[in-house]
PDB file of C-alpha atoms in Angstrom:
ATOM      1  CA  MET A   1     -94.629  25.577 -48.917  1.00 38.00           C
ATOM      2  CA  THR A   2     -92.719  22.383 -48.139  1.00 45.00           C
ATOM      3  CA  VAL A   3     -92.845  19.614 -49.949  1.00 44.00           C
ATOM      4  CA  PRO A   4     -93.972  15.992 -49.149  1.00 54.00           C
ATOM      5  CA  ARG A   5     -92.016  13.722 -48.149  1.00 54.00           C
ATOM      6  CA  ALA A   6     -93.041  10.447 -47.898  1.00 51.00           C
ATOM      7  CA  ALA A   7     -90.600   6.762 -46.239  1.00 55.00           C
ATOM      8  CA  ARG A   8     -89.317   4.435 -48.325  1.00 52.00           C
ATOM      9  CA  PRO A   9     -91.256   1.557 -48.707  1.00 47.00           C
ATOM     10  CA  THR A  10     -88.945  -0.753 -48.024  1.00 42.00           C
ATOM     11  CA  ALA A  11     -88.667   0.191 -44.765  1.00 42.00           C
ATOM     12  CA  LEU A  12     -91.700  -1.059 -43.956  1.00 46.00           C
ATOM     13  CA  TRP A  13     -90.527  -5.238 -44.604  1.00 38.00           C
ATOM     14  CA  GLU A  14     -88.972  -6.869 -42.301  1.00 42.00           C
ATOM     15  CA  GLY A  15     -86.710 -10.153 -44.018  1.00 35.00           C
ATOM     16  CA  ASP A  16     -88.865  -9.863 -47.098  1.00 36.00           C
ATOM     17  CA  VAL A  17     -91.925 -10.821 -45.504  1.00 40.00           C
ATOM     18  CA  MET A  18     -95.334  -7.832 -45.079  1.00 48.00           C
ATOM     19  CA  GLY A  19     -97.134  -8.212 -42.166  1.00 60.00           C
ATOM     20  CA  PRO A  20    -100.704  -7.408 -41.671  1.00 81.00           C
ATOM     21  CA  ILE A  21    -102.177  -5.173 -44.274  1.00 85.00           C
ATOM     22  CA  ARG A  22    -103.396  -3.129 -41.341  1.00 87.00           C
ATOM     23  CA  GLY A  23     -99.897  -2.972 -39.064  1.00 90.00           C
ATOM     24  CA  VAL A  24     -98.110  -2.164 -42.487  1.00 92.00           C
ATOM     25  CA  LEU A  25    -100.191   0.815 -42.832  1.00 94.00           C
ATOM     26  CA  ALA A  26    -100.575   2.022 -39.637  1.00 94.00           C
ATOM     27  CA  TRP A  27     -96.603   1.660 -39.477  1.00 95.00           C
ATOM     28  CA  GLN A  28     -96.465   3.871 -42.443  1.00 95.00           C
ATOM     29  CA  CYS A  29     -98.279   7.247 -41.432  1.00 96.00           C
ATOM     30  CA  VAL A  30     -95.864   6.813 -38.069  1.00 97.00           C
ATOM     31  CA  LEU A  31     -92.668   7.065 -41.321  1.00 97.00           C
ATOM     32  CA  ASP A  32     -94.538   9.541 -43.178  1.00 97.00           C
ATOM     33  CA  ALA A  33     -94.307  12.005 -39.686  1.00 98.00           C
ATOM     34  CA  LEU A  34     -90.642  10.949 -39.293  1.00 98.00           C
ATOM     35  CA  VAL A  35     -89.297  11.902 -42.632  1.00 97.00           C
ATOM     36  CA  GLN A  36     -92.015  14.655 -42.972  1.00 97.00           C
ATOM     37  CA  ALA A  37     -90.345  16.335 -39.746  1.00 97.00           C
ATOM     38  CA  GLY A  38     -86.407  15.998 -40.610  1.00 96.00           C
ATOM     39  CA  ALA A  39     -85.436  12.075 -40.328  1.00 97.00           C
ATOM     40  CA  ASP A  40     -83.802  10.205 -43.622  1.00 97.00           C
ATOM     41  CA  ASP A  41     -85.675   8.409 -45.962  1.00 95.00           C
ATOM     42  CA  ASP A  42     -86.180   5.146 -44.155  1.00 95.00           C
ATOM     43  CA  GLY A  43     -87.116   7.297 -40.889  1.00 96.00           C
ATOM     44  CA  SER A  44     -83.893   6.884 -39.538  1.00 97.00           C
ATOM     45  CA  GLY A  45     -82.163  10.474 -37.410  1.00 97.00           C
ATOM     46  CA  SER A  46     -82.452  12.024 -34.349  1.00 97.00           C
ATOM     47  CA  LEU A  47     -85.735  13.839 -33.432  1.00 98.00           C
ATOM     48  CA  ASP A  48     -86.795  14.507 -30.397  1.00 98.00           C
ATOM     49  CA  VAL A  49     -90.248  12.927 -30.286  1.00 98.00           C
ATOM     50  CA  LEU A  50     -93.588  12.424 -28.382  1.00 98.00           C
ATOM     51  CA  ASP A  51     -95.681   9.766 -29.034  1.00 98.00           C
ATOM     52  CA  LEU A  52     -98.921  11.482 -27.199  1.00 97.00           C
ATOM     53  CA  GLY A  53    -101.135   7.745 -25.610  1.00 96.00           C
ATOM     54  CA  GLY A  54     -98.857   5.630 -27.375  1.00 95.00           C
ATOM     55  CA  GLY A  55     -99.946   2.851 -25.265  1.00 93.00           C
ATOM     56  CA  THR A  56     -98.513  -0.591 -25.054  1.00 95.00           C
ATOM     57  CA  GLY A  57     -95.210   1.549 -26.725  1.00 95.00           C
ATOM     58  CA  SER A  58     -95.234  -0.748 -30.410  1.00 94.00           C
ATOM     59  CA  ASP A  59     -93.830   2.079 -32.577  1.00 96.00           C
ATOM     60  CA  ALA A  60     -92.359   4.172 -29.505  1.00 97.00           C
ATOM     61  CA  VAL A  61     -89.980   0.708 -29.397  1.00 97.00           C
ATOM     62  CA  ARG A  62     -89.669   1.449 -33.468  1.00 97.00           C
ATOM     63  CA  VAL A  63     -88.739   4.793 -33.676  1.00 98.00           C
ATOM     64  CA  ALA A  64     -86.335   4.461 -31.002  1.00 98.00           C
ATOM     65  CA  ALA A  65     -84.453   1.669 -32.913  1.00 97.00           C
ATOM     66  CA  LEU A  66     -84.651   3.603 -36.027  1.00 98.00           C
ATOM     67  CA  GLY A  67     -82.278   6.766 -33.124  1.00 97.00           C
ATOM     68  CA  HIS A  68     -84.658   8.983 -32.018  1.00 98.00           C
ATOM     69  CA  ARG A  69     -84.808  10.053 -28.726  1.00 98.00           C
ATOM     70  CA  VAL A  70     -89.062   8.751 -27.776  1.00 98.00           C
ATOM     71  CA  THR A  71     -91.349  10.198 -25.195  1.00 98.00           C
ATOM     72  CA  VAL A  72     -93.951   7.464 -24.512  1.00 97.00           C
ATOM     73  CA  VAL A  73     -96.992   9.840 -22.495  1.00 97.00           C
ATOM     74  CA  ASP A  74     -99.994   7.787 -21.282  1.00 96.00           C
ATOM     75  CA  PRO A  75    -102.489   7.359 -18.760  1.00 96.00           C
ATOM     76  CA  SER A  76    -102.832   3.501 -18.217  1.00 96.00           C
ATOM     77  CA  PRO A  77     -99.780   2.087 -16.160  1.00 97.00           C
ATOM     78  CA  ASP A  78     -99.991  -1.052 -17.460  1.00 97.00           C
ATOM     79  CA  ALA A  79     -99.296   0.627 -20.743  1.00 97.00           C
ATOM     80  CA  LEU A  80     -96.929   1.763 -19.758  1.00 97.00           C
ATOM     81  CA  ALA A  81     -95.512  -0.955 -18.208  1.00 97.00           C
ATOM     82  CA  ALA A  82     -95.397  -3.417 -21.035  1.00 97.00           C
ATOM     83  CA  SER A  83     -94.163  -0.402 -23.211  1.00 97.00           C
ATOM     84  CA  ALA A  84     -91.246  -0.599 -20.711  1.00 97.00           C
ATOM     85  CA  ARG A  85     -91.190  -4.292 -21.837  1.00 97.00           C
ATOM     86  CA  ARG A  86     -91.032  -3.829 -25.225  1.00 97.00           C
ATOM     87  CA  ALA A  87     -88.037  -1.536 -25.093  1.00 97.00           C
ATOM     88  CA  THR A  88     -86.111  -3.847 -22.947  1.00 97.00           C
ATOM     89  CA  GLU A  89     -86.433  -6.331 -24.830  1.00 97.00           C
ATOM     90  CA  ALA A  90     -85.535  -4.580 -28.111  1.00 96.00           C
ATOM     91  CA  GLY A  91     -82.754  -3.562 -26.520  1.00 97.00           C
ATOM     92  CA  VAL A  92     -83.793   0.718 -26.544  1.00 97.00           C
ATOM     93  CA  GLN A  93     -84.567   3.855 -23.708  1.00 96.00           C
ATOM     94  CA  ILE A  94     -87.599   5.330 -24.251  1.00 97.00           C
ATOM     95  CA  GLU A  95     -89.249   7.610 -21.537  1.00 97.00           C
ATOM     96  CA  GLY A  96     -92.831   6.636 -20.292  1.00 97.00           C
ATOM     97  CA  LEU A  97     -94.681   9.081 -18.356  1.00 97.00           C
ATOM     98  CA  LEU A  98     -97.960   8.515 -16.850  1.00 97.00           C
ATOM     99  CA  GLY A  99    -100.432  11.517 -18.011  1.00 96.00           C
ATOM    100  CA  ASP A 100    -102.339  12.681 -21.311  1.00 95.00           C
ATOM    101  CA  SER A 101    -103.432  16.092 -22.516  1.00 95.00           C
ATOM    102  CA  ALA A 102    -105.000  17.484 -20.090  1.00 94.00           C
ATOM    103  CA  ASP A 103    -101.584  17.600 -17.289  1.00 95.00           C
ATOM    104  CA  LEU A 104     -98.776  17.407 -20.132  1.00 96.00           C
ATOM    105  CA  ALA A 105     -97.160  20.554 -19.692  1.00 95.00           C
ATOM    106  CA  GLU A 106     -96.097  18.877 -15.972  1.00 95.00           C
ATOM    107  CA  HIS A 107     -94.817  16.131 -18.035  1.00 94.00           C
ATOM    108  CA  VAL A 108     -93.016  17.520 -20.975  1.00 96.00           C
ATOM    109  CA  ALA A 109     -91.128  21.184 -21.343  1.00 97.00           C
ATOM    110  CA  ASP A 110     -92.662  23.779 -23.944  1.00 97.00           C
ATOM    111  CA  GLY A 111     -90.846  23.756 -26.939  1.00 97.00           C
ATOM    112  CA  SER A 112     -88.404  20.865 -26.526  1.00 97.00           C
ATOM    113  CA  ILE A 113     -90.083  18.315 -28.790  1.00 98.00           C
ATOM    114  CA  ASP A 114     -89.614  18.157 -32.413  1.00 98.00           C
ATOM    115  CA  LEU A 115     -92.407  15.357 -33.547  1.00 98.00           C
ATOM    116  CA  VAL A 116     -95.840  15.031 -31.462  1.00 98.00           C
ATOM    117  CA  ILE A 117     -97.485  11.577 -32.910  1.00 98.00           C
ATOM    118  CA  CYS A 118    -100.867  12.154 -31.551  1.00 98.00           C
ATOM    119  CA  HIS A 119    -102.772   9.124 -33.563  1.00 97.00           C
ATOM    120  CA  GLY A 120    -105.665   7.786 -32.583  1.00 95.00           C
ATOM    121  CA  VAL A 121    -106.458  10.260 -29.510  1.00 96.00           C
ATOM    122  CA  LEU A 122    -108.340  13.099 -30.689  1.00 97.00           C
ATOM    123  CA  GLU A 123    -111.389  10.456 -31.194  1.00 96.00           C
ATOM    124  CA  HIS A 124    -111.490   9.774 -26.975  1.00 95.00           C
ATOM    125  CA  VAL A 125    -110.402  12.531 -25.544  1.00 95.00           C
ATOM    126  CA  LEU A 126    -113.065  14.652 -23.283  1.00 94.00           C
ATOM    127  CA  ASP A 127    -112.080  18.303 -25.802  1.00 96.00           C
ATOM    128  CA  PRO A 128    -109.782  17.374 -28.886  1.00 97.00           C
ATOM    129  CA  ALA A 129    -108.630  21.363 -29.288  1.00 97.00           C
ATOM    130  CA  GLN A 130    -106.934  20.963 -25.955  1.00 97.00           C
ATOM    131  CA  ALA A 131    -105.085  18.323 -26.867  1.00 97.00           C
ATOM    132  CA  VAL A 132    -104.129  19.851 -29.459  1.00 98.00           C
ATOM    133  CA  ASP A 133    -103.011  22.953 -27.735  1.00 97.00           C
ATOM    134  CA  ALA A 134    -101.190  20.816 -25.502  1.00 97.00           C
ATOM    135  CA  ALA A 135     -98.978  19.309 -28.183  1.00 97.00           C
ATOM    136  CA  ARG A 136     -98.489  22.611 -30.189  1.00 97.00           C
ATOM    137  CA  ALA A 137     -97.228  23.808 -26.753  1.00 97.00           C
ATOM    138  CA  ALA A 138     -95.030  20.781 -26.093  1.00 98.00           C
ATOM    139  CA  LEU A 139     -93.411  21.219 -30.067  1.00 98.00           C
ATOM    140  CA  ARG A 140     -90.143  23.858 -31.115  1.00 97.00           C
ATOM    141  CA  PRO A 141     -90.578  26.301 -33.277  1.00 96.00           C
ATOM    142  CA  GLY A 142     -90.594  24.115 -36.537  1.00 96.00           C
ATOM    143  CA  GLY A 143     -91.412  21.736 -35.355  1.00 98.00           C
ATOM    144  CA  TRP A 144     -94.178  18.847 -36.413  1.00 98.00           C
ATOM    145  CA  LEU A 145     -98.229  17.268 -35.199  1.00 98.00           C
ATOM    146  CA  SER A 146     -99.243  14.254 -36.697  1.00 98.00           C
ATOM    147  CA  VAL A 147    -102.816  13.311 -36.255  1.00 98.00           C
ATOM    148  CA  LEU A 148    -104.382  10.394 -36.882  1.00 98.00           C
ATOM    149  CA  VAL A 149    -108.390  10.372 -36.590  1.00 97.00           C
ATOM    150  CA  GLY A 150    -111.327   8.354 -37.330  1.00 96.00           C
ATOM    151  CA  GLY A 151    -112.937   8.929 -41.080  1.00 97.00           C
ATOM    152  CA  ARG A 152    -116.694   9.834 -40.809  1.00 96.00           C
ATOM    153  CA  VAL A 153    -117.511   9.049 -44.292  1.00 96.00           C
ATOM    154  CA  ALA A 154    -116.349   5.027 -44.251  1.00 96.00           C
ATOM    155  CA  ALA A 155    -118.484   5.588 -40.398  1.00 96.00           C
ATOM    156  CA  VAL A 156    -121.276   6.579 -42.070  1.00 97.00           C
ATOM    157  CA  ALA A 157    -121.539   4.245 -44.633  1.00 95.00           C
ATOM    158  CA  ALA A 158    -120.423   1.331 -42.385  1.00 94.00           C
ATOM    159  CA  ARG A 159    -123.480   1.960 -40.455  1.00 96.00           C
ATOM    160  CA  ALA A 160    -125.493   2.297 -43.320  1.00 97.00           C
ATOM    161  CA  ALA A 161    -124.359  -1.264 -44.772  1.00 95.00           C
ATOM    162  CA  ALA A 162    -124.898  -2.768 -41.509  1.00 96.00           C
ATOM    163  CA  GLY A 163    -128.889  -1.650 -41.438  1.00 97.00           C
ATOM    164  CA  ASP A 164    -128.146   1.406 -38.623  1.00 97.00           C
ATOM    165  CA  PHE A 165    -129.696   4.710 -40.779  1.00 97.00           C
ATOM    166  CA  ALA A 166    -130.323   5.872 -37.922  1.00 97.00           C
ATOM    167  CA  GLY A 167    -126.336   5.825 -36.352  1.00 96.00           C
ATOM    168  CA  ALA A 168    -125.216   7.077 -39.522  1.00 97.00           C
ATOM    169  CA  ARG A 169    -127.614   9.895 -39.684  1.00 97.00           C
ATOM    170  CA  ALA A 170    -126.290  11.264 -35.901  1.00 97.00           C
ATOM    171  CA  LEU A 171    -123.034  10.702 -37.331  1.00 97.00           C
ATOM    172  CA  VAL A 172    -123.508  12.732 -40.116  1.00 96.00           C
ATOM    173  CA  GLU A 173    -124.550  15.359 -37.883  1.00 96.00           C
ATOM    174  CA  ALA A 174    -122.394  14.946 -35.201  1.00 96.00           C
ATOM    175  CA  THR A 175    -119.943  17.983 -35.349  1.00 95.00           C
ATOM    176  CA  PRO A 176    -116.107  16.367 -33.441  1.00 96.00           C
ATOM    177  CA  ASP A 177    -115.582  18.720 -31.123  1.00 95.00           C
ATOM    178  CA  ALA A 178    -115.897  18.863 -27.018  1.00 94.00           C
ATOM    179  CA  SER A 179    -120.108  18.217 -27.611  1.00 95.00           C
ATOM    180  CA  TRP A 180    -119.675  15.311 -29.265  1.00 96.00           C
ATOM    181  CA  ASP A 181    -121.766  12.222 -27.427  1.00 95.00           C
ATOM    182  CA  LEU A 182    -118.987   9.794 -26.693  1.00 95.00           C
ATOM    183  CA  ALA A 183    -121.385   7.484 -24.932  1.00 95.00           C
ATOM    184  CA  GLY A 184    -123.854   7.676 -27.742  1.00 94.00           C
ATOM    185  CA  LEU A 185    -122.092   7.954 -31.194  1.00 95.00           C
ATOM    186  CA  GLY A 186    -118.478   6.351 -29.925  1.00 95.00           C
ATOM    187  CA  PRO A 187    -115.268   7.853 -30.305  1.00 96.00           C
ATOM    188  CA  ARG A 188    -115.072  10.754 -33.209  1.00 97.00           C
ATOM    189  CA  ARG A 189    -115.551  10.429 -36.420  1.00 97.00           C
ATOM    190  CA  TRP A 190    -113.817  13.404 -38.838  1.00 97.00           C
ATOM    191  CA  LEU A 191    -113.963  15.023 -41.949  1.00 96.00           C
ATOM    192  CA  LEU A 192    -110.403  16.664 -43.175  1.00 94.00           C
ATOM    193  CA  GLU A 193    -111.844  19.515 -43.394  1.00 95.00           C
ATOM    194  CA  GLU A 194    -112.708  19.174 -40.036  1.00 96.00           C
ATOM    195  CA  LEU A 195    -109.364  18.372 -39.130  1.00 96.00           C
ATOM    196  CA  GLU A 196    -107.535  21.185 -41.045  1.00 96.00           C
ATOM    197  CA  ALA A 197    -109.713  23.690 -39.663  1.00 97.00           C
ATOM    198  CA  LEU A 198    -108.833  21.854 -36.192  1.00 97.00           C
ATOM    199  CA  LEU A 199    -105.111  21.957 -36.472  1.00 98.00           C
ATOM    200  CA  SER A 200    -105.282  25.594 -38.748  1.00 97.00           C
ATOM    201  CA  GLY A 201    -107.433  27.364 -36.124  1.00 96.00           C
ATOM    202  CA  HIS A 202    -104.543  26.191 -32.707  1.00 96.00           C
ATOM    203  CA  GLY A 203    -101.427  27.594 -34.440  1.00 95.00           C
ATOM    204  CA  LEU A 204    -100.641  25.333 -36.707  1.00 98.00           C
ATOM    205  CA  THR A 205    -100.282  25.357 -40.460  1.00 97.00           C
ATOM    206  CA  PRO A 206    -101.187  22.013 -42.213  1.00 97.00           C
ATOM    207  CA  VAL A 207     -98.909  20.661 -45.005  1.00 97.00           C
ATOM    208  CA  LEU A 208     -99.510  16.980 -46.058  1.00 95.00           C
ATOM    209  CA  ALA A 209    -103.550  15.353 -45.934  1.00 96.00           C
ATOM    210  CA  GLN A 210    -103.659  11.222 -46.255  1.00 96.00           C
ATOM    211  CA  GLY A 211    -106.118   8.608 -45.917  1.00 96.00           C
ATOM    212  CA  VAL A 212    -105.354   5.663 -44.424  1.00 95.00           C
ATOM    213  CA  ARG A 213    -107.116   2.206 -45.223  1.00 94.00           C
ATOM    214  CA  VAL A 214    -108.881   3.585 -48.482  1.00 95.00           C
ATOM    215  CA  LEU A 215    -109.773   0.270 -49.586  1.00 93.00           C
ATOM    216  CA  SER A 216    -108.138  -2.707 -47.807  1.00 90.00           C
ATOM    217  CA  ASP A 217    -110.757  -2.565 -45.437  1.00 89.00           C
ATOM    218  CA  GLU A 218    -113.105  -3.499 -47.651  1.00 87.00           C
ATOM    219  CA  VAL A 219    -111.044  -6.654 -49.472  1.00 87.00           C
ATOM    220  CA  PRO A 220    -112.271  -9.519 -47.569  1.00 84.00           C
ATOM    221  CA  GLY A 221    -108.418 -11.835 -45.857  1.00 80.00           C
ATOM    222  CA  VAL A 222    -109.043 -14.307 -47.859  1.00 79.00           C
ATOM    223  CA  VAL A 223    -108.403 -12.251 -51.325  1.00 82.00           C
ATOM    224  CA  VAL A 224    -105.973 -10.688 -49.062  1.00 79.00           C
ATOM    225  CA  ASP A 225    -104.029 -13.801 -47.617  1.00 77.00           C
ATOM    226  CA  GLY A 226    -105.468 -16.439 -50.468  1.00 74.00           C
ATOM    227  CA  SER A 227    -103.513 -15.094 -53.260  1.00 78.00           C
ATOM    228  CA  ALA A 228     -99.996 -14.874 -54.175  1.00 78.00           C
ATOM    229  CA  GLY A 229     -98.551 -11.227 -53.563  1.00 85.00           C
ATOM    230  CA  ALA A 230    -102.343 -10.029 -52.639  1.00 88.00           C
ATOM    231  CA  ARG A 231    -100.882  -7.917 -50.104  1.00 87.00           C
ATOM    232  CA  GLU A 232     -98.110  -6.472 -51.474  1.00 89.00           C
ATOM    233  CA  GLN A 233    -100.092  -5.130 -54.409  1.00 92.00           C
ATOM    234  CA  LEU A 234    -102.937  -3.651 -52.160  1.00 93.00           C
ATOM    235  CA  TYR A 235    -100.047  -1.975 -50.531  1.00 93.00           C
ATOM    236  CA  ALA A 236     -99.000  -0.573 -53.494  1.00 93.00           C
ATOM    237  CA  LEU A 237    -102.766   0.669 -54.182  1.00 94.00           C
ATOM    238  CA  GLU A 238    -102.845   2.456 -50.972  1.00 95.00           C
ATOM    239  CA  ARG A 239    -100.229   4.156 -51.215  1.00 94.00           C
ATOM    240  CA  GLU A 240    -101.561   5.312 -54.929  1.00 95.00           C
ATOM    241  CA  VAL A 241    -104.634   6.494 -53.903  1.00 95.00           C
ATOM    242  CA  ARG A 242    -104.062   7.953 -50.284  1.00 95.00           C
ATOM    243  CA  ARG A 243    -103.540  11.759 -51.514  1.00 94.00           C
ATOM    244  CA  ILE A 244    -105.718  11.702 -53.581  1.00 94.00           C
ATOM    245  CA  PRO A 245    -108.192  13.982 -51.843  1.00 92.00           C
ATOM    246  CA  GLN A 246    -111.403  11.896 -53.851  1.00 92.00           C
ATOM    247  CA  PHE A 247    -109.508   8.841 -51.818  1.00 94.00           C
ATOM    248  CA  ALA A 248    -108.442   9.929 -48.690  1.00 93.00           C
ATOM    249  CA  GLY A 249    -111.639  10.977 -47.966  1.00 92.00           C
ATOM    250  CA  ARG A 250    -113.674   8.424 -47.581  1.00 93.00           C
ATOM    251  CA  SER A 251    -110.726   5.903 -45.729  1.00 95.00           C
ATOM    252  CA  ALA A 252    -111.421   4.392 -42.238  1.00 95.00           C
ATOM    253  CA  GLY A 253    -108.276   6.878 -41.117  1.00 96.00           C
ATOM    254  CA  LEU A 254    -107.338  10.020 -42.322  1.00 97.00           C
ATOM    255  CA  GLN A 255    -104.470  12.034 -41.290  1.00 97.00           C
ATOM    256  CA  THR A 256    -102.261  14.771 -41.404  1.00 97.00           C
ATOM    257  CA  MET A 257     -98.904  16.750 -40.764  1.00 98.00           C
ATOM    258  CA  ALA A 258     -99.234  19.959 -39.562  1.00 98.00           C
ATOM    259  CA  ARG A 259     -96.253  22.637 -38.732  1.00 98.00           C
ATOM    260  CA  LEU A 260     -95.645  25.037 -36.324  1.00 97.00           C
ATOM    261  CA  GLU A 261     -93.992  27.881 -37.908  1.00 89.00           C
ATOM    262  CA  SER A 262     -91.441  29.927 -36.545  1.00 78.00           C
ATOM    263  CA  THR A 263     -93.254  32.399 -35.425  1.00 65.00           C
ATOM    264  CA  SER A 264     -96.021  30.893 -34.029  1.00 48.00           C
ATOM    265  CA  HIS A 265     -95.573  29.513 -30.790  1.00 44.00           C
ATOM    266  CA  PRO A 266     -96.435  31.223 -28.117  1.00 46.00           C
TER     267      PRO A 266
END
């Protein structure tokens, strides 16, 4: 079994000032995926990376700045234009392609990618299984897929806390596949075992699962911003508990990194 690796936390700091905690934790997910896929401990390297649904390129540009070759596929022309501007301003190159998981094979050659970043995508697509298949096809044997989705336990708890008990029950009873009612329930929400079952059922081997924003969504902003060192302490606590299954399963976000074994590619 592959030993899980993690990017150094120092890679998150810019000028010794930590950014907003949500943004820091989201970027940590990208760094962890890069390191798991073979980058150096600070995330730098020379991987072929596909950011599926990469939007305006906030992650893609930073990944390119670490030395990787980055392709962004997104269905929004405006988002791709913003991504191109961001790359120009940062002095890096990324390739932006108009498309989505449904037509990914028309834009990205099979077996050409070391790491597919699929963060915040499976919640919204019509068929998550199809999206996973498309991402898998793009991977080289031994390549990695990083998936980040919304957690169902946290979503149920939030609806219940707001008094929406019917909505909470509906989330409990729903299944995050193509049958999910996006219009009625909103974006899909997942349990860790559901996400891992999806990946393993489509030719990938889940290696590492962790929670994202395990505790930070419940900490008032006045606490984080009003006390010296509070953000750093909260970040350290998040890193400590994110891979403990009992904590990870209740987090706002769930990340799973899965590998395409050398003998698995169709």
